[in-house]
Amino acid sequence: MQKTSDQKLNRNQSVYENLWKSLLPFTLPDYSSHIRLWTYGLFANINDFAPELVALCGLSLIPEMILIKAETEMDEVMKKKLQKLDESLRHPEAAALSTSRKKKKKKKKIQQEVGSQEGELQDEEEPYPDTVVKSIEESNSSVQPFTPPVVNSRRWHQTSLRWRPKLEKLANMDANKTYKLGSLTLVIDPKFLIARGSDGTQVFLGLRNDGTEVAVKRMDKFNYQDLKNEEEFLRLPELESTSIVRYVDFAEDDNFGYLALQLCEYTLEEYIQEYLPDDCAERSLVLKKLVKEVLCSLQVLHQPQTKVLHRDIKPQNVLIDIKGKAKLADFGISRRLKQGETTIRTSIAGTRCWKAKETIKEEVNTGYKRSSDIQVAGMLVYYILSGGHHPFGEDVDCEYKILQGRYSLEHLDDDVGKDLVEWMINENPEERPTVEQTLEHPFFWTDERRVRYLKILGNEKEAENNRNADKELLEAIAKYTEGKSFSEWKTKVSKTSVQSI
C-alpha cells in the first residue's frame, strides 16, 4: 500500500514538474500582462492543493501590475487563490510551516483512526478489563502541546498590494514604537512616508482602530488651513462618490493636523510612467478608461448641487486605487460657488503649467470658473492619452504658450481624441465644453453608436444628393485631399464599422 502511494506521488510530481517547466516562460515580461495573469492563475490553482510542488519550481514573485489586473479581471475565488500564492512566494518559510502542520494534522488523524480500529479489534479479541493502552502523547513525555507564538498585532483589513509589506510591519509593531492619535495609529518615520507635498505636507501610512488602511496627511498647524479646507470639502455629502478619494478621519495634536484618507496605490503620474500594460490594444483601452474616470470625477464637483471648483488639477492629484480606478484628490485650495455665482475671485492658485489661461493673466483678483477647470482637465486628458506629455510643454515658457494658445498634440495619433483635447483647451473660456458635454464626445462612443450615427447621416437627403455629385468635382476633391487625414478616413474607423456601413 505504501509503495503504491509513493509511486503515485512520484508520478504526480513528475507530471507537475513537466507542467511548470512549460508554464514558467509565460510569466516573463516578454508576454502580455493578460497571458502572464492567467499563467499565474494556473500556478495559483496548483498551489491550492500542492503548495510544496509550487515551492520547488522557482516561480518569481507576482508583479504588482499583475495583482492589480487580477482585481478587475478575476472572480473572488481566483483572486483569493492568487493572493494565497503571493503570500507563499513572499513568505516561503511560513508557507512551508503551514504545509507541514497540515501534513502532521492529517497524519495524526490517520493514526487516531487506525488506533480506534485496533482498539475495536482488541475489544473483540482480547476482552481483558485490566489492560491499559496508552496514547501517543502519554507514551512519549518529550512531546509538548503546540503553543502559538504571542504576536503584538492590531486589526488590519488587508487591501493594498503596493503598501502591504510596510503595513504588515505597522500592524505587528510594538505599541511604544508607534504614534497613537485618536483612532489612528501611524509611525512618524521616513520608512512609512509615502508622499510629500510642495507646501510641506507629509503623507504617512496608517491604520485605523477598525483595521482600515489609510494615508495620513500631516501639516504644520501654522499653515494647515488648506488641510482643514480639504476636510470640509471631503465631508460634503455631495462628494461621497467612488470617483472621489474617500475621507476617513481627522485628528490633531499640539503641532500638526492629520487628515486620514482612503489609501490608494499610485498617483496618475506614477501609473502612466511605470504601470501601463505592454500590449498596445490593452493600453489604449486603459488610457481611455482613465480619461473617462477623471472626467466623471470632475462631473461630481461641477454638478449643480455641488458647484465645487477644484483649481489644482494635475497628474499628482489624481490617485489610482487597488482596482485601477482613477479618483480626484487634494481639495486644499478648492472653492465652492455660492447660489447664483459662476465665478470666484481670489489670489492666483494652482501649479505651474497646470493653470487656465485666464487665471495666469491676473495674479490678484483672479476669476475662476468651471471652464477654468475644464481647460486644465483638457491638458490632463492629453497627458494621459499621450503617455505623459503636456500639450503646452513643461519648459520655462510653458505658461507663456498657454497665454498665446500655442500647443502641440504630436504625441497623440487618435484624431477623435485630438478633437476632444482641442475643444477642452480652447483659449476662449466661452467656447470650452461643460464636463457633461465632454462625456458625450464621440471619443467615448462605442463602435455600434458610431455605425448608427454614420447610417443616420447617410440617410439624410443632402447625402442622397451628394451621391449624384459631379464626377469631375469628386476627382478634384480626391486629388487635393490625397495624403491628408480625411483621404484615409476608413483607417480611422474599425473594420467592423466600415463593413456595417
GROMACS .gro file of C-alpha atoms in nm, residues 23-475:
model
  453
   23LEU     CA    1   0.435   2.733  -1.792
   24LEU     CA    2   0.721   2.929  -1.632
   25PRO     CA    3   0.830   3.112  -1.952
   26PHE     CA    4   0.478   3.262  -1.982
   27THR     CA    5   0.527   3.456  -1.657
   28LEU     CA    6   0.812   3.659  -1.810
   29PRO     CA    7   0.770   4.024  -1.926
   30ASP     CA    8   0.812   3.908  -2.288
   31TYR     CA    9   0.442   3.814  -2.287
   32SER     CA   10   0.135   4.035  -2.248
   33SER     CA   11   0.002   4.106  -1.899
   34HIS     CA   12  -0.313   3.908  -1.988
   35ILE     CA   13  -0.113   3.591  -2.061
   36ARG     CA   14   0.102   3.640  -1.752
   37LEU     CA   15  -0.205   3.691  -1.533
   38TRP     CA   16  -0.367   3.364  -1.634
   39THR     CA   17  -0.038   3.176  -1.612
   40TYR     CA   18  -0.002   3.288  -1.252
   41GLY     CA   19  -0.366   3.183  -1.214
   42LEU     CA   20  -0.275   2.827  -1.316
   43PHE     CA   21   0.006   2.822  -1.061
   44ALA     CA   22  -0.241   2.953  -0.801
   45ASN     CA   23  -0.470   2.656  -0.870
   46ILE     CA   24  -0.181   2.411  -0.833
   47ASN     CA   25  -0.067   2.588  -0.517
   48ASP     CA   26  -0.414   2.538  -0.371
   49PHE     CA   27  -0.363   2.160  -0.337
   50ALA     CA   28   0.011   2.106  -0.389
   51PRO     CA   29   0.199   2.406  -0.241
   52GLU     CA   30   0.512   2.201  -0.179
   53LEU     CA   31   0.543   2.139  -0.554
   54VAL     CA   32   0.499   2.508  -0.644
   55ALA     CA   33   0.764   2.599  -0.385
   56LEU     CA   34   1.018   2.388  -0.577
   57CYS     CA   35   0.951   2.525  -0.927
   58GLY     CA   36   1.139   2.857  -0.895
   59LEU     CA   37   0.838   3.079  -0.965
   60SER     CA   38   0.920   3.451  -0.932
   61LEU     CA   39   0.717   3.694  -0.715
   62ILE     CA   40   0.390   3.810  -0.871
   63PRO     CA   41   0.441   4.164  -1.013
   64GLU     CA   42   0.220   4.436  -0.866
   65MET     CA   43   0.071   4.514  -1.208
   66ILE     CA   44  -0.050   4.153  -1.239
   67LEU     CA   45  -0.210   4.163  -0.893
   68ILE     CA   46  -0.385   4.490  -0.979
   69LYS     CA   47  -0.507   4.347  -1.309
   70ALA     CA   48  -0.645   4.044  -1.121
   71GLU     CA   49  -0.867   4.278  -0.916
   72THR     CA   50  -1.065   4.369  -1.227
   73GLU     CA   51  -1.042   4.052  -1.438
   74MET     CA   52  -1.072   3.759  -1.194
   75ASP     CA   53  -1.360   3.639  -0.979
   76GLU     CA   54  -1.338   3.640  -0.599
   77VAL     CA   55  -1.234   3.274  -0.577
   78MET     CA   56  -0.940   3.317  -0.815
   79LYS     CA   57  -0.835   3.646  -0.652
   80LYS     CA   58  -0.812   3.470  -0.314
   81LYS     CA   59  -0.609   3.187  -0.467
   82LEU     CA   60  -0.373   3.435  -0.630
   83GLN     CA   61  -0.331   3.626  -0.303
   84LYS     CA   62  -0.256   3.297  -0.127
   85LEU     CA   63   0.010   3.217  -0.390
   86ASP     CA   64   0.156   3.567  -0.350
   87GLU     CA   65   0.182   3.520   0.028
   88SER     CA   66   0.351   3.181  -0.023
   89LEU     CA   67   0.608   3.329  -0.261
   90ARG     CA   68   0.681   3.626  -0.033
   91HIS     CA   69   0.699   3.418   0.284
   92PRO     CA   70   0.813   3.066   0.182
   93GLU     CA   71   0.911   2.972   0.540
   94ALA     CA   72   0.562   3.043   0.672
   95ALA     CA   73   0.405   2.856   0.381
   96ALA     CA   74   0.628   2.555   0.443
   97LEU     CA   75   0.539   2.558   0.815
   98SER     CA   76   0.169   2.574   0.732
   99THR     CA   77   0.200   2.282   0.489
  100SER     CA   78   0.397   2.083   0.747
  101ARG     CA   79   0.129   2.141   1.011
  102LYS     CA   80  -0.144   2.027   0.772
  103LYS     CA   81   0.052   1.710   0.698
  104LYS     CA   82   0.105   1.640   1.070
  105LYS     CA   83  -0.261   1.703   1.139
  106LYS     CA   84  -0.360   1.464   0.862
  107LYS     CA   85  -0.111   1.203   0.987
  108LYS     CA   86  -0.240   1.236   1.343
  109LYS     CA   87  -0.597   1.189   1.221
  110ILE     CA   88  -0.496   0.873   1.034
  111GLN     CA   89  -0.316   0.743   1.344
  112GLN     CA   90  -0.624   0.811   1.555
  113GLU     CA   91  -0.844   0.627   1.307
  114VAL     CA   92  -0.602   0.335   1.294
  115GLY     CA   93  -0.578   0.334   1.674
  116SER     CA   94  -0.956   0.336   1.701
  117GLN     CA   95  -0.984   0.041   1.464
  118GLU     CA   96  -0.714  -0.150   1.658
  119GLY     CA   97  -0.895  -0.074   1.983
  120GLU     CA   98  -1.216  -0.220   1.847
  121LEU     CA   99  -1.030  -0.533   1.737
  122GLN     CA  100  -0.869  -0.567   2.081
  123ASP     CA  101  -1.208  -0.531   2.249
  124GLU     CA  102  -1.337  -0.813   2.034
  125GLU     CA  103  -1.034  -1.047   2.054
  126GLU     CA  104  -0.883  -0.965   2.399
  127PRO     CA  105  -1.155  -0.856   2.640
  128TYR     CA  106  -0.929  -0.805   2.944
  129PRO     CA  107  -1.053  -0.522   3.169
  130ASP     CA  108  -0.716  -0.461   3.336
  131THR     CA  109  -0.530  -0.385   3.012
  132VAL     CA  110  -0.432  -0.019   2.968
  133VAL     CA  111  -0.349   0.120   2.623
  134LYS     CA  112  -0.150   0.448   2.628
  135SER     CA  113  -0.198   0.720   2.369
  136ILE     CA  114   0.096   0.854   2.165
  137GLU     CA  115   0.112   1.165   2.385
  138GLU     CA  116   0.116   0.961   2.707
  139SER     CA  117   0.387   0.722   2.590
  140ASN     CA  118   0.624   0.999   2.483
  141SER     CA  119   0.681   1.253   2.759
  142SER     CA  120   0.913   1.466   2.541
  143VAL     CA  121   0.626   1.573   2.313
  144GLN     CA  122   0.474   1.904   2.427
  145PRO     CA  123   0.145   2.058   2.305
  146PHE     CA  124   0.189   2.329   2.037
  147THR     CA  125   0.170   2.682   2.177
  148PRO     CA  126   0.125   2.959   1.914
  149PRO     CA  127   0.370   3.248   1.945
  150VAL     CA  128   0.240   3.567   2.102
  151VAL     CA  129   0.224   3.839   1.837
  152ASN     CA  130   0.170   4.205   1.919
  153SER     CA  131  -0.072   4.273   1.632
  154ARG     CA  132  -0.360   4.513   1.572
  155ARG     CA  133  -0.666   4.490   1.349
  156TRP     CA  134  -0.584   4.517   0.982
  157HIS     CA  135  -0.810   4.468   0.680
  158GLN     CA  136  -0.562   4.389   0.405
  159THR     CA  137  -0.644   4.572   0.081
  160SER     CA  138  -0.336   4.741  -0.065
  161LEU     CA  139  -0.082   4.538  -0.261
  162ARG     CA  140   0.183   4.802  -0.310
  163TRP     CA  141   0.198   4.901   0.057
  164ARG     CA  142   0.130   4.559   0.210
  165PRO     CA  143   0.486   4.481   0.335
  166LYS     CA  144   0.505   4.815   0.522
  167LEU     CA  145   0.152   4.783   0.657
  168GLU     CA  146   0.236   4.436   0.783
  169LYS     CA  147   0.525   4.583   0.983
  170LEU     CA  148   0.296   4.855   1.118
  171ALA     CA  149   0.026   4.604   1.213
  172ASN     CA  150   0.275   4.397   1.416
  173MET     CA  151   0.488   4.677   1.558
  174ASP     CA  152   0.526   4.729   1.934
  175ALA     CA  153   0.289   4.996   2.061
  176ASN     CA  154   0.575   5.201   2.209
  177LYS     CA  155   0.721   5.245   1.858
  178THR     CA  156   0.401   5.380   1.703
  179TYR     CA  157   0.217   5.711   1.739
  180LYS     CA  158  -0.144   5.674   1.856
  181LEU     CA  159  -0.368   5.968   1.779
  182GLY     CA  160  -0.739   5.920   1.844
  183SER     CA  161  -0.847   5.625   1.632
  184LEU     CA  162  -0.533   5.642   1.417
  185THR     CA  163  -0.205   5.453   1.451
  186LEU     CA  164   0.095   5.561   1.245
  187VAL     CA  165   0.474   5.572   1.257
  188ILE     CA  166   0.641   5.909   1.204
  189ASP     CA  167   0.940   5.764   1.025
  190PRO     CA  168   1.079   5.806   0.670
  191LYS     CA  169   1.026   5.432   0.614
  192PHE     CA  170   0.649   5.487   0.635
  193LEU     CA  171   0.646   5.816   0.441
  194ILE     CA  172   0.472   5.762   0.106
  195ALA     CA  173   0.441   6.116  -0.036
  196ARG     CA  174   0.538   6.480   0.013
  197GLY     CA  175   0.357   6.797  -0.087
  198SER     CA  176   0.512   7.122  -0.210
  199ASP     CA  177   0.360   7.305   0.088
  200GLY     CA  178   0.540   7.090   0.348
  201THR     CA  179   0.268   6.826   0.370
  202GLN     CA  180   0.386   6.474   0.452
  203VAL     CA  181   0.179   6.162   0.389
  204PHE     CA  182   0.232   5.854   0.611
  205LEU     CA  183   0.088   5.505   0.608
  206GLY     CA  184  -0.154   5.441   0.893
  207LEU     CA  185  -0.416   5.207   1.036
  208ARG     CA  186  -0.747   5.298   1.196
  209ASN     CA  187  -0.877   5.115   1.503
  210ASP     CA  188  -1.128   4.927   1.286
  211GLY     CA  189  -0.841   4.796   1.068
  212THR     CA  190  -0.889   5.035   0.775
  213GLU     CA  191  -0.572   5.117   0.581
  214VAL     CA  192  -0.528   5.493   0.547
  215ALA     CA  193  -0.299   5.758   0.401
  216VAL     CA  194  -0.246   6.022   0.671
  217LYS     CA  195  -0.168   6.376   0.553
  218ARG     CA  196   0.022   6.572   0.817
  219MET     CA  197   0.058   6.951   0.802
  220ASP     CA  198   0.209   7.205   1.040
  221LYS     CA  199  -0.061   7.384   1.238
  222PHE     CA  200   0.079   7.725   1.147
  223ASN     CA  201  -0.004   7.654   0.785
  224TYR     CA  202  -0.279   7.399   0.778
  225GLN     CA  203  -0.583   7.595   0.665
  226ASP     CA  204  -0.567   7.405   0.335
  227LEU     CA  205  -0.590   7.077   0.530
  228LYS     CA  206  -0.899   7.198   0.717
  229ASN     CA  207  -1.042   7.320   0.388
  230GLU     CA  208  -0.989   6.978   0.231
  231GLU     CA  209  -1.157   6.807   0.527
  232GLU     CA  210  -1.455   7.039   0.492
  233PHE     CA  211  -1.497   6.955   0.123
  234LEU     CA  212  -1.449   6.580   0.160
  235ARG     CA  213  -1.718   6.569   0.430
  236LEU     CA  214  -1.976   6.720   0.194
  237PRO     CA  215  -2.247   6.459   0.126
  238GLU     CA  216  -2.238   6.561  -0.242
  239LEU     CA  217  -1.875   6.443  -0.268
  240GLU     CA  218  -1.946   6.094  -0.136
  241SER     CA  219  -1.866   5.921  -0.462
  242THR     CA  220  -1.649   5.635  -0.586
  243SER     CA  221  -1.490   5.893  -0.818
  244ILE     CA  222  -1.350   6.097  -0.526
  245VAL     CA  223  -1.084   5.988  -0.274
  246ARG     CA  224  -1.276   5.898   0.043
  247TYR     CA  225  -1.250   6.091   0.370
  248VAL     CA  226  -1.181   5.862   0.670
  249ASP     CA  227  -1.086   6.066   0.979
  250PHE     CA  228  -0.931   6.385   1.115
  251ALA     CA  229  -0.714   6.445   1.425
  252GLU     CA  230  -0.469   6.700   1.561
  253ASP     CA  231  -0.203   6.735   1.827
  254ASP     CA  232  -0.017   7.040   1.960
  255ASN     CA  233   0.186   7.094   1.642
  256PHE     CA  234   0.013   6.926   1.348
  257GLY     CA  235  -0.318   6.849   1.182
  258TYR     CA  236  -0.377   6.496   1.046
  259LEU     CA  237  -0.621   6.410   0.766
  260ALA     CA  238  -0.679   6.036   0.711
  261LEU     CA  239  -0.787   5.940   0.359
  262GLN     CA  240  -0.856   5.627   0.161
  263LEU     CA  241  -0.523   5.462   0.078
  264CYS     CA  242  -0.459   5.430  -0.297
  265GLU     CA  243  -0.181   5.254  -0.486
  266TYR     CA  244  -0.036   5.518  -0.721
  267THR     CA  245  -0.060   5.874  -0.842
  268LEU     CA  246  -0.167   5.908  -1.205
  269GLU     CA  247   0.188   6.025  -1.281
  270GLU     CA  248   0.340   5.703  -1.142
  271TYR     CA  249   0.079   5.486  -1.312
  272ILE     CA  250   0.129   5.643  -1.656
  273GLN     CA  251   0.510   5.626  -1.633
  274GLU     CA  252   0.555   5.277  -1.488
  275TYR     CA  253   0.246   5.057  -1.469
  276LEU     CA  254   0.061   5.065  -1.803
  277PRO     CA  255   0.006   4.734  -1.987
  278ASP     CA  256   0.263   4.638  -2.252
  279ASP     CA  257   0.004   4.532  -2.509
  280CYS     CA  258  -0.089   4.831  -2.731
  281ALA     CA  259  -0.460   4.748  -2.764
  282GLU     CA  260  -0.491   4.686  -2.392
  283ARG     CA  261  -0.301   5.005  -2.313
  284SER     CA  262  -0.534   5.208  -2.536
  285LEU     CA  263  -0.840   5.075  -2.352
  286VAL     CA  264  -0.686   5.152  -2.011
  287LEU     CA  265  -0.598   5.510  -2.114
  288LYS     CA  266  -0.949   5.576  -2.246
  289LYS     CA  267  -1.093   5.435  -1.922
  290LEU     CA  268  -0.869   5.666  -1.715
  291VAL     CA  269  -0.977   5.971  -1.918
  292LYS     CA  270  -1.343   5.891  -1.862
  293GLU     CA  271  -1.291   5.833  -1.488
  294VAL     CA  272  -1.109   6.167  -1.449
  295LEU     CA  273  -1.393   6.349  -1.625
  296CYS     CA  274  -1.653   6.164  -1.416
  297SER     CA  275  -1.465   6.282  -1.105
  298LEU     CA  276  -1.486   6.641  -1.230
  299GLN     CA  277  -1.854   6.592  -1.308
  300VAL     CA  278  -1.917   6.516  -0.939
  301LEU     CA  279  -1.758   6.851  -0.847
  302HIS     CA  280  -1.930   7.059  -1.116
  303GLN     CA  281  -2.284   6.927  -1.077
  304PRO     CA  282  -2.546   7.196  -0.991
  305GLN     CA  283  -2.599   7.082  -0.632
  306THR     CA  284  -2.222   7.074  -0.560
  307LYS     CA  285  -2.068   7.365  -0.756
  308VAL     CA  286  -1.710   7.297  -0.645
  309LEU     CA  287  -1.410   7.427  -0.843
  310HIS     CA  288  -1.103   7.207  -0.792
  311ARG     CA  289  -0.842   7.465  -0.906
  312ASP     CA  290  -0.542   7.230  -0.881
  313ILE     CA  291  -0.595   6.953  -1.137
  314LYS     CA  292  -0.268   6.778  -1.223
  315PRO     CA  293  -0.128   6.420  -1.253
  316GLN     CA  294  -0.015   6.413  -0.888
  317ASN     CA  295  -0.368   6.496  -0.767
  318VAL     CA  296  -0.533   6.201  -0.938
  319LEU     CA  297  -0.490   5.873  -0.750
  320ILE     CA  298  -0.530   5.515  -0.871
  321ASP     CA  299  -0.694   5.270  -0.631
  322ILE     CA  300  -0.644   4.895  -0.592
  323LYS     CA  301  -0.889   4.825  -0.878
  324GLY     CA  302  -0.712   5.061  -1.118
  325LYS     CA  303  -0.982   5.329  -1.091
  326ALA     CA  304  -0.883   5.697  -1.111
  327LYS     CA  305  -1.006   5.929  -0.835
  328LEU     CA  306  -0.967   6.304  -0.795
  329ALA     CA  307  -0.786   6.410  -0.476
  330ASP     CA  308  -0.637   6.710  -0.293
  331PHE     CA  309  -0.905   6.973  -0.235
  332GLY     CA  310  -0.686   7.204  -0.025
  333ILE     CA  311  -0.735   7.509  -0.250
  334SER     CA  312  -1.078   7.416  -0.389
  335ARG     CA  313  -1.362   7.666  -0.361
  336ARG     CA  314  -1.741   7.640  -0.374
  337LEU     CA  315  -1.963   7.869  -0.577
  338LYS     CA  316  -2.249   8.034  -0.391
  339GLN     CA  317  -2.604   8.026  -0.513
  340GLY     CA  318  -2.622   8.211  -0.845
  341GLU     CA  319  -2.242   8.253  -0.873
  342THR     CA  320  -2.046   8.144  -1.181
  343THR     CA  321  -1.710   8.296  -1.088
  344ILE     CA  322  -1.493   8.307  -0.776
  345ARG     CA  323  -1.228   8.578  -0.742
  346THR     CA  324  -0.920   8.508  -0.528
  347SER     CA  325  -0.543   8.541  -0.549
  348ILE     CA  326  -0.379   8.317  -0.809
  349ALA     CA  327  -0.383   7.945  -0.726
  350GLY     CA  328  -0.272   7.620  -0.883
  351THR     CA  329   0.051   7.462  -1.001
  352ARG     CA  330   0.288   7.593  -1.267
  353CYS     CA  331   0.193   7.468  -1.616
  354TRP     CA  332  -0.141   7.338  -1.484
  355LYS     CA  333  -0.336   7.664  -1.489
  356ALA     CA  334  -0.604   7.801  -1.720
  357LYS     CA  335  -0.513   8.094  -1.945
  358GLU     CA  336  -0.746   8.342  -1.772
  359THR     CA  337  -0.601   8.259  -1.428
  360ILE     CA  338  -0.240   8.326  -1.537
  361LYS     CA  339  -0.312   8.675  -1.667
  362GLU     CA  340  -0.424   8.814  -1.331
  363GLU     CA  341  -0.220   8.747  -1.017
  364VAL     CA  342  -0.469   8.920  -0.787
  365ASN     CA  343  -0.847   8.914  -0.803
  366THR     CA  344  -0.820   8.618  -1.039
  367GLY     CA  345  -1.151   8.487  -1.172
  368TYR     CA  346  -1.208   8.110  -1.159
  369LYS     CA  347  -1.497   7.936  -1.335
  370ARG     CA  348  -1.593   7.579  -1.415
  371SER     CA  349  -1.443   7.641  -1.760
  372SER     CA  350  -1.106   7.709  -1.590
  373ASP     CA  351  -1.110   7.354  -1.453
  374ILE     CA  352  -1.210   7.229  -1.799
  375GLN     CA  353  -0.905   7.376  -1.975
  376VAL     CA  354  -0.666   7.222  -1.722
  377ALA     CA  355  -0.857   6.892  -1.737
  378GLY     CA  356  -0.802   6.904  -2.117
  379MET     CA  357  -0.427   6.929  -2.056
  380LEU     CA  358  -0.458   6.626  -1.828
  381VAL     CA  359  -0.657   6.430  -2.088
  382TYR     CA  360  -0.373   6.486  -2.335
  383TYR     CA  361  -0.119   6.390  -2.067
  384ILE     CA  362  -0.299   6.057  -2.022
  385LEU     CA  363  -0.356   5.974  -2.390
  386SER     CA  364  -0.001   6.074  -2.493
  387GLY     CA  365   0.162   5.871  -2.218
  388GLY     CA  366   0.290   6.161  -2.007
  389HIS     CA  367   0.327   6.466  -2.235
  390HIS     CA  368   0.190   6.819  -2.184
  391PRO     CA  369   0.019   6.999  -2.479
  392PHE     CA  370   0.197   7.325  -2.391
  393GLY     CA  371   0.526   7.161  -2.294
  394GLU     CA  372   0.679   7.181  -1.947
  395ASP     CA  373   0.979   7.405  -2.009
  396VAL     CA  374   1.028   7.761  -1.884
  397ASP     CA  375   0.792   7.915  -2.139
  398CYS     CA  376   0.504   7.672  -2.075
  399GLU     CA  377   0.274   7.933  -1.922
  400TYR     CA  378   0.366   8.182  -2.195
  401LYS     CA  379   0.250   7.923  -2.450
  402ILE     CA  380  -0.076   7.879  -2.257
  403LEU     CA  381  -0.132   8.256  -2.277
  404GLN     CA  382  -0.054   8.252  -2.652
  405GLY     CA  383  -0.265   7.941  -2.716
  406ARG     CA  384   0.035   7.764  -2.874
  407TYR     CA  385   0.004   7.390  -2.819
  408SER     CA  386   0.125   7.069  -2.984
  409LEU     CA  387  -0.063   6.736  -2.994
  410GLU     CA  388   0.211   6.550  -3.183
  411HIS     CA  389   0.219   6.261  -2.933
  412LEU     CA  390  -0.147   6.171  -2.994
  413ASP     CA  391  -0.242   5.978  -3.309
  414ASP     CA  392  -0.616   5.944  -3.244
  415ASP     CA  393  -0.789   6.226  -3.438
  416VAL     CA  394  -1.109   6.195  -3.235
  417GLY     CA  395  -0.905   6.221  -2.915
  418LYS     CA  396  -0.729   6.529  -3.056
  419ASP     CA  397  -1.066   6.689  -3.127
  420LEU     CA  398  -1.172   6.637  -2.763
  421VAL     CA  399  -0.847   6.785  -2.629
  422GLU     CA  400  -0.859   7.087  -2.862
  423TRP     CA  401  -1.217   7.158  -2.758
  424MET     CA  402  -1.126   7.148  -2.390
  425ILE     CA  403  -0.805   7.356  -2.409
  426ASN     CA  404  -0.961   7.629  -2.624
  427GLU     CA  405  -0.813   7.963  -2.515
  428ASN     CA  406  -1.161   8.120  -2.509
  429PRO     CA  407  -1.339   8.006  -2.187
  430GLU     CA  408  -1.680   8.061  -2.351
  431GLU     CA  409  -1.602   7.808  -2.624
  432ARG     CA  410  -1.493   7.527  -2.392
  433PRO     CA  411  -1.741   7.244  -2.327
  434THR     CA  412  -1.903   7.160  -1.994
  435VAL     CA  413  -1.787   6.836  -1.834
  436GLU     CA  414  -2.119   6.674  -1.936
  437GLN     CA  415  -2.051   6.768  -2.299
  438THR     CA  416  -1.701   6.616  -2.287
  439LEU     CA  417  -1.850   6.283  -2.173
  440GLU     CA  418  -2.087   6.290  -2.473
  441HIS     CA  419  -1.798   6.344  -2.718
  442PRO     CA  420  -1.761   6.079  -2.997
  443PHE     CA  421  -1.428   5.978  -2.839
  444PHE     CA  422  -1.632   5.779  -2.585
  445TRP     CA  423  -1.878   5.632  -2.835
  446THR     CA  424  -1.890   5.258  -2.891
  447ASP     CA  425  -1.836   5.121  -3.243
  448GLU     CA  426  -2.209   5.042  -3.258
  449ARG     CA  427  -2.303   5.403  -3.184
  450ARG     CA  428  -2.058   5.533  -3.446
  451VAL     CA  429  -2.207   5.299  -3.707
  452ARG     CA  430  -2.559   5.409  -3.614
  453TYR     CA  431  -2.459   5.777  -3.643
  454LEU     CA  432  -2.296   5.727  -3.983
  455LYS     CA  433  -2.604   5.541  -4.109
  456ILE     CA  434  -2.828   5.827  -3.997
  457LEU     CA  435  -2.604   6.075  -4.182
  458GLY     CA  436  -2.611   5.850  -4.489
  459ASN     CA  437  -2.990   5.863  -4.497
  460GLU     CA  438  -3.007   6.244  -4.500
  461LYS     CA  439  -3.141   6.396  -4.820
  462GLU     CA  440  -2.825   6.601  -4.859
  463ALA     CA  441  -2.621   6.281  -4.853
  464GLU     CA  442  -2.855   6.125  -5.111
  465ASN     CA  443  -2.800   6.425  -5.340
  466ASN     CA  444  -2.422   6.403  -5.299
  467ARG     CA  445  -2.430   6.052  -5.443
  468ASN     CA  446  -2.521   6.212  -5.774
  469ALA     CA  447  -2.243   6.471  -5.747
  470ASP     CA  448  -2.042   6.581  -6.049
  471LYS     CA  449  -1.776   6.322  -6.131
  472GLU     CA  450  -1.508   6.583  -6.212
  473LEU     CA  451  -1.573   6.759  -5.884
  474LEU     CA  452  -1.527   6.433  -5.688
  475GLU     CA  453  -1.200   6.364  -5.873
   0.00000   0.00000   0.00000
